[in-house]
């Protein structure tokens, strides 16, 4: 008079298996760019982040305010990730690139609620790359002439000088036998306007009347923005010194 129940597990033992996978996360590492001596423009410099094997995991460029925007780095696993952040050396004229390398560590943890959480640790402090712009120096050679009446002109017979606004001698020269005055080059390392006076140095040659005129010369030095200084010479008139020789009676 008893009912008997028999269980038949058609598909075998009944086991339910669940898997836990936290959602991936990402970080965008922040850095700054400074440029001295020139206005910073967007996308002017390039940077990269490399892992411990030297693989590039993220790249970025600066904006006009100096913020470096790196592409996100994605993570699917818990762990500690170590990186180096560096500037990619370019070929902009007049620019000295920053060779500093900054260490960064990213620690990825699981919050147990289905999320990976990434924490950025800037091992070497704030990441700031500083570049400097310096245009190459330039120079000018100011030209002048010498005339001598009453006697044959000889090379190095007369001496001349160029003085700045403070009276400092910035260049000296002598004539050649054809009357050309050859001045030493004046060098420039900064853009600006430079005003000079050109004059003859009075000597003591017998029978010679020396020229007391002074000539104004302006040199305008500009920066072409591509690493070069350019110098332009402006004269009020041609610089010509006239001397006379009169033998004593």
PDB file of C-alpha atoms in Angstrom:
ATOM      1  CA  UNK A   1       0.000   0.000   0.000  1.00  0.00           C
ATOM      2  CA  UNK A   2       2.994   2.421  -0.451  1.00  0.00           C
ATOM      3  CA  UNK A   3       3.904   4.696  -3.327  1.00  0.00           C
ATOM      4  CA  UNK A   4       7.612   4.744  -4.080  1.00  0.00           C
ATOM      5  CA  UNK A   5       9.228   7.734  -5.945  1.00  0.00           C
ATOM      6  CA  UNK A   6      12.389   7.295  -7.919  1.00  0.00           C
ATOM      7  CA  UNK A   7      14.388  10.311  -9.160  1.00  0.00           C
ATOM      8  CA  UNK A   8      16.079   9.994 -12.484  1.00  0.00           C
ATOM      9  CA  UNK A   9      18.537  12.795 -13.294  1.00  0.00           C
ATOM     10  CA  UNK A  10      18.265  12.696 -16.994  1.00  0.00           C
ATOM     11  CA  UNK A  11      21.167  15.116 -17.575  1.00  0.00           C
ATOM     12  CA  UNK A  12      23.345  13.916 -14.752  1.00  0.00           C
ATOM     13  CA  UNK A  13      24.117  15.753 -11.533  1.00  0.00           C
ATOM     14  CA  UNK A  14      22.523  19.149 -11.323  1.00  0.00           C
ATOM     15  CA  UNK A  15      25.237  21.773 -10.824  1.00  0.00           C
ATOM     16  CA  UNK A  16      24.786  25.477 -11.504  1.00  0.00           C
ATOM     17  CA  UNK A  17      28.018  27.403 -12.127  1.00  0.00           C
ATOM     18  CA  UNK A  18      28.177  31.188 -11.995  1.00  0.00           C
ATOM     19  CA  UNK A  19      31.071  33.329 -13.032  1.00  0.00           C
ATOM     20  CA  UNK A  20      32.062  36.638 -11.590  1.00  0.00           C
ATOM     21  CA  UNK A  21      33.744  39.181 -13.850  1.00  0.00           C
ATOM     22  CA  UNK A  22      34.213  42.747 -12.769  1.00  0.00           C
ATOM     23  CA  UNK A  23      33.674  45.396 -15.431  1.00  0.00           C
ATOM     24  CA  UNK A  24      36.819  46.743 -17.028  1.00  0.00           C
ATOM     25  CA  UNK A  25      38.083  50.160 -16.050  1.00  0.00           C
ATOM     26  CA  UNK A  26      40.424  52.753 -17.528  1.00  0.00           C
ATOM     27  CA  UNK A  27      42.600  55.687 -16.573  1.00  0.00           C
ATOM     28  CA  UNK A  28      43.732  58.817 -18.396  1.00  0.00           C
ATOM     29  CA  UNK A  29      47.055  59.979 -16.972  1.00  0.00           C
ATOM     30  CA  UNK A  30      47.460  63.742 -16.742  1.00  0.00           C
ATOM     31  CA  UNK A  31      50.571  65.796 -17.488  1.00  0.00           C
ATOM     32  CA  UNK A  32      51.586  69.358 -18.312  1.00  0.00           C
ATOM     33  CA  UNK A  33      53.774  71.038 -20.926  1.00  0.00           C
ATOM     34  CA  UNK A  34      55.613  74.340 -20.513  1.00  0.00           C
ATOM     35  CA  UNK A  35      57.379  76.185 -23.312  1.00  0.00           C
ATOM     36  CA  UNK A  36      59.756  79.050 -22.545  1.00  0.00           C
ATOM     37  CA  UNK A  37      60.678  81.677 -25.121  1.00  0.00           C
ATOM     38  CA  UNK A  38      57.811  81.056 -27.520  1.00  0.00           C
ATOM     39  CA  UNK A  39      54.028  80.781 -27.552  1.00  0.00           C
ATOM     40  CA  UNK A  40      52.784  77.243 -27.057  1.00  0.00           C
ATOM     41  CA  UNK A  41      50.487  75.941 -29.782  1.00  0.00           C
ATOM     42  CA  UNK A  42      48.123  72.977 -29.710  1.00  0.00           C
ATOM     43  CA  UNK A  43      49.598  69.626 -30.843  1.00  0.00           C
ATOM     44  CA  UNK A  44      53.093  71.113 -30.898  1.00  0.00           C
ATOM     45  CA  UNK A  45      54.642  68.283 -28.852  1.00  0.00           C
ATOM     46  CA  UNK A  46      54.051  64.548 -28.599  1.00  0.00           C
ATOM     47  CA  UNK A  47      54.322  62.231 -25.593  1.00  0.00           C
ATOM     48  CA  UNK A  48      54.009  58.525 -24.829  1.00  0.00           C
ATOM     49  CA  UNK A  49      53.520  56.135 -21.941  1.00  0.00           C
ATOM     50  CA  UNK A  50      55.406  52.827 -22.032  1.00  0.00           C
ATOM     51  CA  UNK A  51      55.062  49.721 -19.882  1.00  0.00           C
ATOM     52  CA  UNK A  52      57.910  47.830 -18.224  1.00  0.00           C
ATOM     53  CA  UNK A  53      58.553  45.942 -21.474  1.00  0.00           C
ATOM     54  CA  UNK A  54      58.903  49.173 -23.424  1.00  0.00           C
ATOM     55  CA  UNK A  55      55.576  48.835 -25.234  1.00  0.00           C
ATOM     56  CA  UNK A  56      53.724  52.071 -25.933  1.00  0.00           C
ATOM     57  CA  UNK A  57      50.351  51.839 -24.172  1.00  0.00           C
ATOM     58  CA  UNK A  58      49.203  55.434 -24.586  1.00  0.00           C
ATOM     59  CA  UNK A  59      50.048  58.545 -26.601  1.00  0.00           C
ATOM     60  CA  UNK A  60      49.171  62.184 -26.232  1.00  0.00           C
ATOM     61  CA  UNK A  61      49.704  65.740 -27.393  1.00  0.00           C
ATOM     62  CA  UNK A  62      49.509  69.106 -25.658  1.00  0.00           C
ATOM     63  CA  UNK A  63      46.721  71.631 -26.040  1.00  0.00           C
ATOM     64  CA  UNK A  64      47.388  75.388 -26.253  1.00  0.00           C
ATOM     65  CA  UNK A  65      47.054  75.739 -22.446  1.00  0.00           C
ATOM     66  CA  UNK A  66      49.749  73.124 -21.854  1.00  0.00           C
ATOM     67  CA  UNK A  67      47.512  70.223 -20.823  1.00  0.00           C
ATOM     68  CA  UNK A  68      48.697  66.882 -22.190  1.00  0.00           C
ATOM     69  CA  UNK A  69      45.827  64.642 -23.209  1.00  0.00           C
ATOM     70  CA  UNK A  70      46.723  60.954 -23.164  1.00  0.00           C
ATOM     71  CA  UNK A  71      44.539  58.236 -24.650  1.00  0.00           C
ATOM     72  CA  UNK A  72      42.889  56.041 -21.941  1.00  0.00           C
ATOM     73  CA  UNK A  73      44.597  52.852 -20.756  1.00  0.00           C
ATOM     74  CA  UNK A  74      42.095  50.002 -20.271  1.00  0.00           C
ATOM     75  CA  UNK A  75      42.269  47.275 -17.593  1.00  0.00           C
ATOM     76  CA  UNK A  76      40.465  43.942 -17.372  1.00  0.00           C
ATOM     77  CA  UNK A  77      42.466  42.404 -14.538  1.00  0.00           C
ATOM     78  CA  UNK A  78      43.423  43.254 -11.000  1.00  0.00           C
ATOM     79  CA  UNK A  79      47.099  44.063 -10.618  1.00  0.00           C
ATOM     80  CA  UNK A  80      49.866  46.652 -10.303  1.00  0.00           C
ATOM     81  CA  UNK A  81      51.024  48.267 -13.531  1.00  0.00           C
ATOM     82  CA  UNK A  82      54.194  50.320 -13.809  1.00  0.00           C
ATOM     83  CA  UNK A  83      54.830  52.840 -16.566  1.00  0.00           C
ATOM     84  CA  UNK A  84      57.221  55.517 -17.758  1.00  0.00           C
ATOM     85  CA  UNK A  85      55.974  58.791 -19.231  1.00  0.00           C
ATOM     86  CA  UNK A  86      58.276  60.574 -21.692  1.00  0.00           C
ATOM     87  CA  UNK A  87      58.386  63.176 -24.415  1.00  0.00           C
ATOM     88  CA  UNK A  88      58.963  62.101 -28.004  1.00  0.00           C
ATOM     89  CA  UNK A  89      61.827  64.172 -29.377  1.00  0.00           C
ATOM     90  CA  UNK A  90      60.817  66.124 -32.467  1.00  0.00           C
ATOM     91  CA  UNK A  91      62.672  68.323 -34.931  1.00  0.00           C
ATOM     92  CA  UNK A  92      61.286  71.805 -34.325  1.00  0.00           C
ATOM     93  CA  UNK A  93      63.978  74.393 -34.992  1.00  0.00           C
ATOM     94  CA  UNK A  94      65.331  76.192 -31.923  1.00  0.00           C
ATOM     95  CA  UNK A  95      63.595  73.834 -29.479  1.00  0.00           C
ATOM     96  CA  UNK A  96      65.434  71.990 -26.735  1.00  0.00           C
ATOM     97  CA  UNK A  97      63.392  68.917 -25.805  1.00  0.00           C
ATOM     98  CA  UNK A  98      62.850  67.639 -22.271  1.00  0.00           C
ATOM     99  CA  UNK A  99      64.499  64.254 -21.670  1.00  0.00           C
ATOM    100  CA  UNK A 100      62.989  63.685 -18.214  1.00  0.00           C
ATOM    101  CA  UNK A 101      61.224  60.354 -17.672  1.00  0.00           C
ATOM    102  CA  UNK A 102      58.471  60.165 -15.036  1.00  0.00           C
ATOM    103  CA  UNK A 103      57.423  56.978 -13.237  1.00  0.00           C
ATOM    104  CA  UNK A 104      53.732  56.182 -12.844  1.00  0.00           C
ATOM    105  CA  UNK A 105      52.102  53.234 -11.074  1.00  0.00           C
ATOM    106  CA  UNK A 106      48.480  52.190 -11.582  1.00  0.00           C
ATOM    107  CA  UNK A 107      46.961  49.865  -8.959  1.00  0.00           C
ATOM    108  CA  UNK A 108      43.807  48.070 -10.140  1.00  0.00           C
ATOM    109  CA  UNK A 109      41.560  46.464  -7.490  1.00  0.00           C
ATOM    110  CA  UNK A 110      38.159  44.750  -7.491  1.00  0.00           C
ATOM    111  CA  UNK A 111      35.531  46.395  -5.283  1.00  0.00           C
ATOM    112  CA  UNK A 112      33.612  43.118  -5.003  1.00  0.00           C
ATOM    113  CA  UNK A 113      30.565  44.718  -6.566  1.00  0.00           C
ATOM    114  CA  UNK A 114      31.418  44.015 -10.156  1.00  0.00           C
ATOM    115  CA  UNK A 115      33.741  46.916 -10.700  1.00  0.00           C
ATOM    116  CA  UNK A 116      37.476  47.265 -11.247  1.00  0.00           C
ATOM    117  CA  UNK A 117      38.879  50.396  -9.654  1.00  0.00           C
ATOM    118  CA  UNK A 118      42.129  51.988 -10.848  1.00  0.00           C
ATOM    119  CA  UNK A 119      44.249  54.312  -8.711  1.00  0.00           C
ATOM    120  CA  UNK A 120      47.063  56.363 -10.273  1.00  0.00           C
ATOM    121  CA  UNK A 121      50.211  56.962  -8.272  1.00  0.00           C
ATOM    122  CA  UNK A 122      52.642  59.488  -9.769  1.00  0.00           C
ATOM    123  CA  UNK A 123      55.853  58.075  -8.358  1.00  0.00           C
ATOM    124  CA  UNK A 124      57.986  61.073  -9.366  1.00  0.00           C
ATOM    125  CA  UNK A 125      55.437  63.754  -8.553  1.00  0.00           C
ATOM    126  CA  UNK A 126      53.538  65.927 -10.995  1.00  0.00           C
ATOM    127  CA  UNK A 127      54.452  65.236 -14.602  1.00  0.00           C
ATOM    128  CA  UNK A 128      55.661  68.484 -16.148  1.00  0.00           C
ATOM    129  CA  UNK A 129      57.739  68.693 -19.319  1.00  0.00           C
ATOM    130  CA  UNK A 130      59.569  71.986 -19.890  1.00  0.00           C
ATOM    131  CA  UNK A 131      60.964  72.978 -23.275  1.00  0.00           C
ATOM    132  CA  UNK A 132      62.935  76.055 -24.249  1.00  0.00           C
ATOM    133  CA  UNK A 133      63.024  77.965 -27.489  1.00  0.00           C
ATOM    134  CA  UNK A 134      66.221  79.772 -28.466  1.00  0.00           C
ATOM    135  CA  UNK A 135      66.789  81.147 -31.930  1.00  0.00           C
ATOM    136  CA  UNK A 136      70.286  80.789 -33.359  1.00  0.00           C
ATOM    137  CA  UNK A 137      72.428  83.905 -33.144  1.00  0.00           C
ATOM    138  CA  UNK A 138      72.959  86.052 -36.193  1.00  0.00           C
ATOM    139  CA  UNK A 139      75.447  88.736 -37.178  1.00  0.00           C
ATOM    140  CA  UNK A 140      75.924  91.686 -39.496  1.00  0.00           C
ATOM    141  CA  UNK A 141      78.916  93.303 -41.144  1.00  0.00           C
ATOM    142  CA  UNK A 142      78.308  97.003 -41.686  1.00  0.00           C
ATOM    143  CA  UNK A 143      79.828  98.396 -44.843  1.00  0.00           C
ATOM    144  CA  UNK A 144      81.509 101.774 -45.359  1.00  0.00           C
ATOM    145  CA  UNK A 145      83.953 103.503 -47.689  1.00  0.00           C
ATOM    146  CA  UNK A 146      87.040 105.683 -47.396  1.00  0.00           C
ATOM    147  CA  UNK A 147      88.170 108.341 -49.877  1.00  0.00           C
ATOM    148  CA  UNK A 148      91.576 109.993 -49.653  1.00  0.00           C
ATOM    149  CA  UNK A 149      92.258 113.083 -51.734  1.00  0.00           C
ATOM    150  CA  UNK A 150      95.798 114.204 -52.494  1.00  0.00           C
ATOM    151  CA  UNK A 151      97.605 110.994 -51.711  1.00  0.00           C
ATOM    152  CA  UNK A 152      97.508 107.317 -52.578  1.00  0.00           C
ATOM    153  CA  UNK A 153      95.342 105.311 -50.197  1.00  0.00           C
ATOM    154  CA  UNK A 154      97.075 102.345 -48.590  1.00  0.00           C
ATOM    155  CA  UNK A 155      95.562  99.375 -46.769  1.00  0.00           C
ATOM    156  CA  UNK A 156      95.066  99.812 -42.998  1.00  0.00           C
ATOM    157  CA  UNK A 157      95.885 103.513 -43.251  1.00  0.00           C
ATOM    158  CA  UNK A 158      92.787 104.587 -41.308  1.00  0.00           C
ATOM    159  CA  UNK A 159      90.850 103.157 -38.406  1.00  0.00           C
ATOM    160  CA  UNK A 160      87.104 103.274 -37.723  1.00  0.00           C
ATOM    161  CA  UNK A 161      84.725 102.170 -35.015  1.00  0.00           C
ATOM    162  CA  UNK A 162      81.056 101.505 -34.360  1.00  0.00           C
ATOM    163  CA  UNK A 163      79.640 102.473 -30.967  1.00  0.00           C
ATOM    164  CA  UNK A 164      76.309 101.628 -29.340  1.00  0.00           C
ATOM    165  CA  UNK A 165      73.936 104.010 -27.552  1.00  0.00           C
ATOM    166  CA  UNK A 166      76.027 103.773 -24.385  1.00  0.00           C
ATOM    167  CA  UNK A 167      79.215 104.685 -26.229  1.00  0.00           C
ATOM    168  CA  UNK A 168      80.652 101.171 -26.099  1.00  0.00           C
ATOM    169  CA  UNK A 169      82.734 100.132 -29.086  1.00  0.00           C
ATOM    170  CA  UNK A 170      81.042  97.092 -30.636  1.00  0.00           C
ATOM    171  CA  UNK A 171      83.068  96.821 -33.831  1.00  0.00           C
ATOM    172  CA  UNK A 172      86.286  98.143 -35.345  1.00  0.00           C
ATOM    173  CA  UNK A 173      87.573  98.247 -38.870  1.00  0.00           C
ATOM    174  CA  UNK A 174      90.250  99.474 -41.239  1.00  0.00           C
ATOM    175  CA  UNK A 175      90.256 100.374 -44.893  1.00  0.00           C
ATOM    176  CA  UNK A 176      91.701  98.262 -47.676  1.00  0.00           C
ATOM    177  CA  UNK A 177      93.705  99.788 -50.553  1.00  0.00           C
ATOM    178  CA  UNK A 178      90.520 100.228 -52.615  1.00  0.00           C
ATOM    179  CA  UNK A 179      88.757 102.235 -49.917  1.00  0.00           C
ATOM    180  CA  UNK A 180      86.480  99.526 -48.585  1.00  0.00           C
ATOM    181  CA  UNK A 181      86.155  99.573 -44.815  1.00  0.00           C
ATOM    182  CA  UNK A 182      85.997  96.106 -43.338  1.00  0.00           C
ATOM    183  CA  UNK A 183      84.309  96.021 -39.913  1.00  0.00           C
ATOM    184  CA  UNK A 184      84.279  93.110 -37.499  1.00  0.00           C
ATOM    185  CA  UNK A 185      80.956  91.268 -37.371  1.00  0.00           C
ATOM    186  CA  UNK A 186      78.454  92.320 -34.707  1.00  0.00           C
ATOM    187  CA  UNK A 187      76.674  89.305 -33.224  1.00  0.00           C
ATOM    188  CA  UNK A 188      73.115  89.137 -31.858  1.00  0.00           C
ATOM    189  CA  UNK A 189      71.471  86.595 -29.585  1.00  0.00           C
ATOM    190  CA  UNK A 190      68.182  88.453 -28.992  1.00  0.00           C
ATOM    191  CA  UNK A 191      65.571  90.129 -31.137  1.00  0.00           C
ATOM    192  CA  UNK A 192      65.443  93.917 -30.835  1.00  0.00           C
ATOM    193  CA  UNK A 193      66.389  97.258 -32.363  1.00  0.00           C
ATOM    194  CA  UNK A 194      70.009  98.316 -32.019  1.00  0.00           C
ATOM    195  CA  UNK A 195      71.190 101.862 -32.743  1.00  0.00           C
ATOM    196  CA  UNK A 196      74.803 102.707 -33.537  1.00  0.00           C
ATOM    197  CA  UNK A 197      77.083 105.482 -34.644  1.00  0.00           C
ATOM    198  CA  UNK A 198      79.912 104.907 -37.097  1.00  0.00           C
ATOM    199  CA  UNK A 199      82.927 107.186 -36.866  1.00  0.00           C
ATOM    200  CA  UNK A 200      86.544 107.557 -37.841  1.00  0.00           C
ATOM    201  CA  UNK A 201      89.214 107.312 -35.174  1.00  0.00           C
ATOM    202  CA  UNK A 202      91.450 110.352 -35.459  1.00  0.00           C
ATOM    203  CA  UNK A 203      95.041 109.394 -36.080  1.00  0.00           C
ATOM    204  CA  UNK A 204      98.300 111.354 -36.308  1.00  0.00           C
ATOM    205  CA  UNK A 205      99.366 110.997 -39.938  1.00  0.00           C
ATOM    206  CA  UNK A 206     101.201 114.109 -41.088  1.00  0.00           C
ATOM    207  CA  UNK A 207      99.257 116.328 -43.499  1.00  0.00           C
ATOM    208  CA  UNK A 208      95.999 114.380 -43.126  1.00  0.00           C
ATOM    209  CA  UNK A 209      92.729 116.093 -42.261  1.00  0.00           C
ATOM    210  CA  UNK A 210      90.479 113.522 -40.601  1.00  0.00           C
ATOM    211  CA  UNK A 211      86.742 113.228 -41.205  1.00  0.00           C
ATOM    212  CA  UNK A 212      84.707 114.144 -38.104  1.00  0.00           C
ATOM    213  CA  UNK A 213      81.303 113.062 -39.435  1.00  0.00           C
ATOM    214  CA  UNK A 214      79.319 110.372 -37.647  1.00  0.00           C
ATOM    215  CA  UNK A 215      76.782 108.176 -39.371  1.00  0.00           C
ATOM    216  CA  UNK A 216      73.691 106.660 -37.785  1.00  0.00           C
ATOM    217  CA  UNK A 217      72.971 102.989 -38.342  1.00  0.00           C
ATOM    218  CA  UNK A 218      70.044 100.914 -37.085  1.00  0.00           C
ATOM    219  CA  UNK A 219      70.016  97.125 -36.972  1.00  0.00           C
ATOM    220  CA  UNK A 220      66.627  95.460 -36.569  1.00  0.00           C
ATOM    221  CA  UNK A 221      66.833  91.863 -35.350  1.00  0.00           C
ATOM    222  CA  UNK A 222      63.733  89.676 -35.623  1.00  0.00           C
ATOM    223  CA  UNK A 223      62.932  86.066 -34.788  1.00  0.00           C
ATOM    224  CA  UNK A 224      61.395  84.098 -37.660  1.00  0.00           C
ATOM    225  CA  UNK A 225      59.799  81.670 -35.212  1.00  0.00           C
ATOM    226  CA  UNK A 226      61.650  78.751 -36.759  1.00  0.00           C
ATOM    227  CA  UNK A 227      64.851  78.995 -34.753  1.00  0.00           C
ATOM    228  CA  UNK A 228      66.537  81.833 -36.627  1.00  0.00           C
ATOM    229  CA  UNK A 229      67.330  85.449 -35.835  1.00  0.00           C
ATOM    230  CA  UNK A 230      67.311  87.741 -38.863  1.00  0.00           C
ATOM    231  CA  UNK A 231      69.203  91.041 -38.908  1.00  0.00           C
ATOM    232  CA  UNK A 232      68.416  93.953 -41.199  1.00  0.00           C
ATOM    233  CA  UNK A 233      70.708  96.995 -41.481  1.00  0.00           C
ATOM    234  CA  UNK A 234      69.157 100.429 -42.033  1.00  0.00           C
ATOM    235  CA  UNK A 235      71.324 103.445 -42.914  1.00  0.00           C
ATOM    236  CA  UNK A 236      70.287 107.087 -43.193  1.00  0.00           C
ATOM    237  CA  UNK A 237      72.784 107.373 -46.032  1.00  0.00           C
ATOM    238  CA  UNK A 238      75.826 105.643 -47.462  1.00  0.00           C
ATOM    239  CA  UNK A 239      78.717 105.709 -45.028  1.00  0.00           C
ATOM    240  CA  UNK A 240      81.605 107.458 -46.773  1.00  0.00           C
ATOM    241  CA  UNK A 241      84.538 109.073 -44.979  1.00  0.00           C
ATOM    242  CA  UNK A 242      86.540 111.675 -46.916  1.00  0.00           C
ATOM    243  CA  UNK A 243      90.068 112.629 -45.939  1.00  0.00           C
ATOM    244  CA  UNK A 244      92.480 115.082 -47.539  1.00  0.00           C
ATOM    245  CA  UNK A 245      96.229 115.172 -47.653  1.00  0.00           C
ATOM    246  CA  UNK A 246      97.969 118.529 -47.785  1.00  0.00           C
ATOM    247  CA  UNK A 247     101.737 118.683 -47.646  1.00  0.00           C
ATOM    248  CA  UNK A 248     103.219 121.360 -45.458  1.00  0.00           C
ATOM    249  CA  UNK A 249     104.493 124.374 -47.365  1.00  0.00           C
TER     250      UNK A 249
END
